[in-house]
GROMACS .gro file of C-alpha atoms in nm:
model
  324
    1UNK     CA    1  12.657   9.993  10.362
    2UNK     CA    2  12.407  10.118  10.163
    3UNK     CA    3  12.146   9.893  10.101
    4UNK     CA    4  12.060   9.703   9.726
    5UNK     CA    5  11.841   9.548   9.515
    6UNK     CA    6  12.015   9.285   9.369
    7UNK     CA    7  11.840   9.183   9.007
    8UNK     CA    8  11.866   8.782   8.958
    9UNK     CA    9  11.623   8.765   8.665
   10UNK     CA   10  11.492   9.081   8.525
   11UNK     CA   11  11.115   8.970   8.442
   12UNK     CA   12  11.014   9.067   8.092
   13UNK     CA   13  11.016   9.402   8.124
   14UNK     CA   14  11.077   9.585   8.428
   15UNK     CA   15  11.205   9.950   8.461
   16UNK     CA   16  11.265  10.289   8.696
   17UNK     CA   17  11.006  10.544   8.668
   18UNK     CA   18  10.825  10.780   8.839
   19UNK     CA   19  10.587  11.067   8.762
   20UNK     CA   20  10.771  11.190   8.486
   21UNK     CA   21  11.044  11.443   8.339
   22UNK     CA   22  10.866  11.772   8.280
   23UNK     CA   23  10.971  12.100   8.114
   24UNK     CA   24  11.164  11.906   7.835
   25UNK     CA   25  10.923  11.850   7.526
   26UNK     CA   26  11.015  12.205   7.397
   27UNK     CA   27  11.339  12.071   7.328
   28UNK     CA   28  11.213  11.691   7.188
   29UNK     CA   29  11.218  11.523   7.519
   30UNK     CA   30  10.910  11.384   7.606
   31UNK     CA   31  10.754  11.295   7.947
   32UNK     CA   32  10.772  10.939   7.944
   33UNK     CA   33  10.720  10.823   8.338
   34UNK     CA   34  10.439  10.566   8.542
   35UNK     CA   35  10.193  10.428   8.284
   36UNK     CA   36   9.941  10.406   8.597
   37UNK     CA   37  10.052  10.686   8.793
   38UNK     CA   38   9.737  10.609   9.028
   39UNK     CA   39   9.924  10.268   9.115
   40UNK     CA   40  10.277  10.398   9.132
   41UNK     CA   41  10.141  10.684   9.396
   42UNK     CA   42   9.932  10.432   9.579
   43UNK     CA   43  10.317  10.193   9.578
   44UNK     CA   44  10.465  10.508   9.730
   45UNK     CA   45  10.229  10.659  10.011
   46UNK     CA   46  10.243  10.234  10.121
   47UNK     CA   47  10.598  10.236  10.162
   48UNK     CA   48  10.589  10.568  10.308
   49UNK     CA   49  10.779  10.787  10.000
   50UNK     CA   50  10.663  11.116   9.858
   51UNK     CA   51  10.442  11.048   9.567
   52UNK     CA   52  10.650  11.124   9.257
   53UNK     CA   53  10.921  10.940   9.486
   54UNK     CA   54  11.108  10.636   9.178
   55UNK     CA   55  10.911  10.302   9.193
   56UNK     CA   56  10.965   9.976   8.958
   57UNK     CA   57  10.737   9.944   8.694
   58UNK     CA   58  10.685   9.594   8.598
   59UNK     CA   59  10.522   9.468   8.273
   60UNK     CA   60  10.360   9.100   8.236
   61UNK     CA   61  10.643   8.870   8.438
   62UNK     CA   62  10.820   9.027   8.780
   63UNK     CA   63  11.146   9.010   8.843
   64UNK     CA   64  11.339   8.760   9.102
   65UNK     CA   65  11.536   9.016   9.357
   66UNK     CA   66  11.734   8.992   9.614
   67UNK     CA   67  11.760   9.226   9.947
   68UNK     CA   68  12.156   9.338  10.046
   69UNK     CA   69  12.360   9.590  10.295
   70UNK     CA   70  12.054   9.647  10.493
   71UNK     CA   71  11.658   9.544  10.527
   72UNK     CA   72  11.425   9.709  10.272
   73UNK     CA   73  11.059   9.810  10.268
   74UNK     CA   74  10.892   9.683   9.977
   75UNK     CA   75  10.548   9.734   9.887
   76UNK     CA   76  10.303   9.592   9.522
   77UNK     CA   77  10.007   9.735   9.378
   78UNK     CA   78   9.849   9.747   9.060
   79UNK     CA   79   9.793   9.386   9.062
   80UNK     CA   80   9.627   9.089   9.312
   81UNK     CA   81   9.953   8.882   9.270
   82UNK     CA   82  10.185   8.873   9.579
   83UNK     CA   83  10.474   8.937   9.662
   84UNK     CA   84  10.649   8.555   9.702
   85UNK     CA   85  10.974   8.506   9.905
   86UNK     CA   86  11.175   8.249   9.801
   87UNK     CA   87  11.265   8.043  10.163
   88UNK     CA   88  11.190   7.692  10.256
   89UNK     CA   89  10.859   7.844  10.385
   90UNK     CA   90  10.715   7.981  10.108
   91UNK     CA   91  10.569   8.292  10.253
   92UNK     CA   92  10.400   8.572  10.051
   93UNK     CA   93  10.329   8.878  10.085
   94UNK     CA   94   9.999   9.041   9.970
   95UNK     CA   95   9.979   9.285   9.691
   96UNK     CA   96   9.868   9.650   9.831
   97UNK     CA   97   9.994   9.594  10.201
   98UNK     CA   98  10.406   9.725  10.241
   99UNK     CA   99  10.668   9.484  10.461
  100UNK     CA  100  11.057   9.535  10.558
  101UNK     CA  101  11.266   9.294  10.447
  102UNK     CA  102  11.572   9.153  10.572
  103UNK     CA  103  11.895   9.175  10.418
  104UNK     CA  104  11.943   8.834  10.270
  105UNK     CA  105  11.577   8.793  10.126
  106UNK     CA  106  11.512   8.716   9.797
  107UNK     CA  107  11.160   8.797   9.679
  108UNK     CA  108  10.987   8.700   9.331
  109UNK     CA  109  10.704   8.871   9.127
  110UNK     CA  110  10.549   8.584   8.872
  111UNK     CA  111  10.340   8.675   8.554
  112UNK     CA  112  10.065   8.963   8.676
  113UNK     CA  113   9.755   8.870   8.410
  114UNK     CA  114   9.554   9.034   8.567
  115UNK     CA  115   9.709   9.350   8.445
  116UNK     CA  116   9.951   9.541   8.144
  117UNK     CA  117  10.173   9.707   8.485
  118UNK     CA  118  10.223   9.737   8.831
  119UNK     CA  119  10.451   9.918   9.039
  120UNK     CA  120  10.721   9.807   9.312
  121UNK     CA  121  10.751  10.122   9.561
  122UNK     CA  122  11.097  10.132   9.785
  123UNK     CA  123  11.152  10.273  10.067
  124UNK     CA  124  11.393  10.591  10.011
  125UNK     CA  125  11.308  10.494   9.695
  126UNK     CA  126  11.665  10.475   9.460
  127UNK     CA  127  11.998  10.636   9.453
  128UNK     CA  128  12.018  10.702   9.120
  129UNK     CA  129  12.142  11.029   8.928
  130UNK     CA  130  11.834  11.180   8.762
  131UNK     CA  131  11.859  11.300   8.363
  132UNK     CA  132  11.708  11.550   8.299
  133UNK     CA  133  11.536  11.576   8.680
  134UNK     CA  134  11.385  11.249   8.641
  135UNK     CA  135  11.507  10.914   8.718
  136UNK     CA  136  11.230  10.796   8.466
  137UNK     CA  137  11.352  10.535   8.208
  138UNK     CA  138  11.217  10.679   7.817
  139UNK     CA  139  11.373  10.335   7.625
  140UNK     CA  140  11.378  10.507   7.250
  141UNK     CA  141  11.586  10.753   7.430
  142UNK     CA  142  11.803  10.554   7.657
  143UNK     CA  143  11.797  10.771   7.896
  144UNK     CA  144  11.669  10.781   8.262
  145UNK     CA  145  11.683  10.465   8.474
  146UNK     CA  146  11.997  10.292   8.514
  147UNK     CA  147  12.140  10.318   8.156
  148UNK     CA  148  11.810  10.415   7.968
  149UNK     CA  149  11.672  10.057   7.965
  150UNK     CA  150  11.550   9.726   8.109
  151UNK     CA  151  11.642   9.625   8.386
  152UNK     CA  152  11.921   9.320   8.339
  153UNK     CA  153  12.045   9.019   8.548
  154UNK     CA  154  12.346   9.188   8.792
  155UNK     CA  155  12.202   9.474   8.791
  156UNK     CA  156  12.210   9.666   9.166
  157UNK     CA  157  12.019   9.916   9.240
  158UNK     CA  158  12.075  10.103   9.591
  159UNK     CA  159  11.837  10.214   9.784
  160UNK     CA  160  11.820  10.566   9.886
  161UNK     CA  161  11.728  10.752  10.213
  162UNK     CA  162  11.800  10.576  10.621
  163UNK     CA  163  11.708  10.194  10.627
  164UNK     CA  164  11.394  10.198  10.728
  165UNK     CA  165  11.266  10.065  11.068
  166UNK     CA  166  11.042   9.784  11.186
  167UNK     CA  167  10.703   9.874  11.327
  168UNK     CA  168  10.326   9.877  11.118
  169UNK     CA  169  10.302   9.817  10.797
  170UNK     CA  170  10.024   9.967  10.581
  171UNK     CA  171   9.755   9.822  10.366
  172UNK     CA  172   9.552   9.935  10.092
  173UNK     CA  173   9.257   9.675   9.890
  174UNK     CA  174   9.299   9.878   9.591
  175UNK     CA  175   9.009   9.992   9.497
  176UNK     CA  176   9.097  10.315   9.463
  177UNK     CA  177   9.250  10.228   9.163
  178UNK     CA  178   8.923  10.063   8.997
  179UNK     CA  179   8.782  10.231   8.688
  180UNK     CA  180   8.541  10.057   8.476
  181UNK     CA  181   8.322  10.125   8.128
  182UNK     CA  182   8.346  10.378   7.845
  183UNK     CA  183   8.704  10.574   7.790
  184UNK     CA  184   8.571  10.931   7.858
  185UNK     CA  185   8.681  11.171   7.605
  186UNK     CA  186   8.692  11.487   7.467
  187UNK     CA  187   8.663  11.535   7.075
  188UNK     CA  188   8.905  11.702   6.883
  189UNK     CA  189   9.133  11.886   6.864
  190UNK     CA  190   9.143  11.772   6.487
  191UNK     CA  191   8.820  11.557   6.478
  192UNK     CA  192   8.649  11.791   6.202
  193UNK     CA  193   8.937  11.574   6.008
  194UNK     CA  194   8.719  11.266   5.968
  195UNK     CA  195   8.381  11.205   5.826
  196UNK     CA  196   8.017  11.254   6.043
  197UNK     CA  197   8.003  10.848   5.984
  198UNK     CA  198   8.353  10.848   6.076
  199UNK     CA  199   8.304  11.022   6.436
  200UNK     CA  200   7.967  10.838   6.487
  201UNK     CA  201   8.142  10.497   6.474
  202UNK     CA  202   8.450  10.570   6.662
  203UNK     CA  203   8.213  10.655   6.957
  204UNK     CA  204   7.955  10.355   6.862
  205UNK     CA  205   8.230  10.107   6.880
  206UNK     CA  206   8.485   9.891   7.063
  207UNK     CA  207   8.819   9.869   6.987
  208UNK     CA  208   9.039   9.584   7.060
  209UNK     CA  209   9.380   9.669   7.223
  210UNK     CA  210   9.642   9.467   6.986
  211UNK     CA  211  10.038   9.353   7.085
  212UNK     CA  212  10.152   9.598   6.893
  213UNK     CA  213  10.116   9.862   7.206
  214UNK     CA  214  10.402   9.974   7.427
  215UNK     CA  215  10.501  10.256   7.602
  216UNK     CA  216  10.457  10.498   7.378
  217UNK     CA  217  10.069  10.366   7.227
  218UNK     CA  218   9.807  10.164   7.299
  219UNK     CA  219   9.741  10.026   6.882
  220UNK     CA  220   9.417   9.976   6.831
  221UNK     CA  221   9.183   9.761   6.613
  222UNK     CA  222   8.852   9.785   6.480
  223UNK     CA  223   8.628   9.980   6.247
  224UNK     CA  224   8.769  10.218   5.997
  225UNK     CA  225   8.743  10.538   6.083
  226UNK     CA  226   8.756  10.793   5.726
  227UNK     CA  227   8.910  11.097   5.691
  228UNK     CA  228   8.743  11.393   5.569
  229UNK     CA  229   8.997  11.642   5.433
  230UNK     CA  230   9.324  11.331   5.437
  231UNK     CA  231   9.529  11.259   5.702
  232UNK     CA  232   9.819  11.486   5.711
  233UNK     CA  233   9.849  11.811   5.891
  234UNK     CA  234  10.090  12.027   6.046
  235UNK     CA  235  10.278  11.847   6.318
  236UNK     CA  236  10.151  12.004   6.672
  237UNK     CA  237  10.173  11.902   7.052
  238UNK     CA  238  10.102  11.622   7.112
  239UNK     CA  239   9.911  11.516   7.503
  240UNK     CA  240   9.926  11.285   7.682
  241UNK     CA  241   9.567  11.034   7.577
  242UNK     CA  242   9.603  11.182   7.238
  243UNK     CA  243   9.402  10.959   6.998
  244UNK     CA  244   9.559  10.983   6.626
  245UNK     CA  245   9.477  10.816   6.334
  246UNK     CA  246   9.705  10.732   6.101
  247UNK     CA  247   9.617  10.586   5.743
  248UNK     CA  248   9.551  10.305   5.862
  249UNK     CA  249   9.181  10.438   5.963
  250UNK     CA  250   9.286  10.274   6.290
  251UNK     CA  251   9.349  10.516   6.663
  252UNK     CA  252   9.691  10.470   6.887
  253UNK     CA  253   9.604  10.589   7.184
  254UNK     CA  254   9.959  10.826   7.292
  255UNK     CA  255  10.069  10.743   7.640
  256UNK     CA  256  10.404  10.778   7.847
  257UNK     CA  257  10.649  10.716   7.592
  258UNK     CA  258  10.534  10.997   7.348
  259UNK     CA  259  10.690  11.174   7.114
  260UNK     CA  260  10.621  11.563   7.169
  261UNK     CA  261  10.452  11.573   6.835
  262UNK     CA  262  10.329  11.455   6.552
  263UNK     CA  263  10.105  11.525   6.180
  264UNK     CA  264   9.894  11.245   6.232
  265UNK     CA  265   9.496  11.434   6.291
  266UNK     CA  266   9.339  11.389   6.615
  267UNK     CA  267   9.009  11.271   6.665
  268UNK     CA  268   8.974  11.261   7.012
  269UNK     CA  269   9.176  11.286   7.370
  270UNK     CA  270   9.129  11.072   7.674
  271UNK     CA  271   9.070  11.262   7.978
  272UNK     CA  272   9.279  11.303   8.266
  273UNK     CA  273   9.102  11.109   8.492
  274UNK     CA  274   9.094  10.759   8.269
  275UNK     CA  275   9.466  10.816   8.170
  276UNK     CA  276   9.591  10.531   8.386
  277UNK     CA  277   9.353  10.293   8.337
  278UNK     CA  278   9.480  10.231   8.018
  279UNK     CA  279   9.826  10.183   8.108
  280UNK     CA  280   9.719   9.884   8.280
  281UNK     CA  281   9.519   9.670   7.988
  282UNK     CA  282   9.644   9.412   7.765
  283UNK     CA  283   9.651   9.254   7.460
  284UNK     CA  284   9.279   9.131   7.387
  285UNK     CA  285   9.117   9.371   7.601
  286UNK     CA  286   8.845   9.620   7.433
  287UNK     CA  287   8.808   9.943   7.469
  288UNK     CA  288   8.490  10.192   7.371
  289UNK     CA  289   8.467  10.522   7.410
  290UNK     CA  290   8.249  10.857   7.478
  291UNK     CA  291   8.204  11.205   7.450
  292UNK     CA  292   8.228  11.428   7.751
  293UNK     CA  293   8.270  11.835   7.788
  294UNK     CA  294   8.577  12.052   7.926
  295UNK     CA  295   8.418  12.156   8.258
  296UNK     CA  296   8.275  11.803   8.295
  297UNK     CA  297   8.685  11.622   8.296
  298UNK     CA  298   8.771  11.885   8.485
  299UNK     CA  299   8.523  11.798   8.728
  300UNK     CA  300   8.545  11.441   8.691
  301UNK     CA  301   8.913  11.503   8.755
  302UNK     CA  302   8.902  11.683   9.076
  303UNK     CA  303   8.638  11.402   9.215
  304UNK     CA  304   8.904  11.130   9.156
  305UNK     CA  305   9.189  11.304   9.293
  306UNK     CA  306   9.027  11.401   9.623
  307UNK     CA  307   8.848  11.073   9.613
  308UNK     CA  308   9.253  10.925   9.583
  309UNK     CA  309   9.362  11.120   9.875
  310UNK     CA  310   9.090  11.002  10.089
  311UNK     CA  311   9.174  10.699  10.030
  312UNK     CA  312   9.552  10.735  10.173
  313UNK     CA  313   9.414  10.893  10.474
  314UNK     CA  314   9.249  10.595  10.494
  315UNK     CA  315   9.527  10.316  10.439
  316UNK     CA  316   9.536  10.045  10.688
  317UNK     CA  317   9.806   9.990  10.956
  318UNK     CA  318   9.880   9.612  10.999
  319UNK     CA  319  10.142   9.473  11.258
  320UNK     CA  320  10.403   9.293  11.036
  321UNK     CA  321  10.469   8.928  10.983
  322UNK     CA  322  10.798   8.689  10.921
  323UNK     CA  323  10.912   8.735  10.571
  324UNK     CA  324  11.257   8.519  10.622
   0.00000   0.00000   0.00000
């Protein structure tokens, strides 16, 4: 019998996400994928999956799930909120640590007030048919995951791979996910569409993340940025981290579910090393920007990846403990 996770309560917005749907943007299909790729990769490493394996992306309030049909090894990353085992003993599993759950175990993830997004990795990932090479859920297009939507009560997620065996678990303090300070950007490609005072304002002001933000992008509120040549351009390609400025003069940082093309000028682009932290941001948090060169951005990406790989090699092993 195939092991499954049964959804007793879906949480606020829980979706299946991997690292994205690549090679389809020419067809107008967005990349989608995890908002925080670093937390996704860490969750997969803790349960022994490949980096690109699909996990559950959890936003703000997590689901209540039940293991059926066989054991399941799970790990939660991107938050300090623990996994709560629903039993008389009220056992918890710390975030950043894997655990083997026996059939019949019910568990939940509560409100994750310390982050906008976190990930539940499951050993073997999910035995779901991919769409265009990915399990990622693209909500506007009703594509991928479970019928192209967020999880609902009664969903049964089949777990892929062989049934997990007993043995040592893995643990991380998740410090590899830390990233503070200004968000680093490369100016352009349409920074010439803004007045010199607007560019100075962009680089010296703090912007607040608004409640209108979603998987498509962070909508910011702050000092208005004045266009020098209007706010319409011939539509061109959009990359992760593009910062569009619409006619309102307010910036929008485009994220996983971004459109493939757009017709607003882009004042700057967030460097790839800083993108995962943006997925964790919640309404009310503030951002400020600092410019760097393309060469520095490439160096920072390489350094970050080296540090991430070292952290994965240094994962601790811990003895399993009873979870039911």
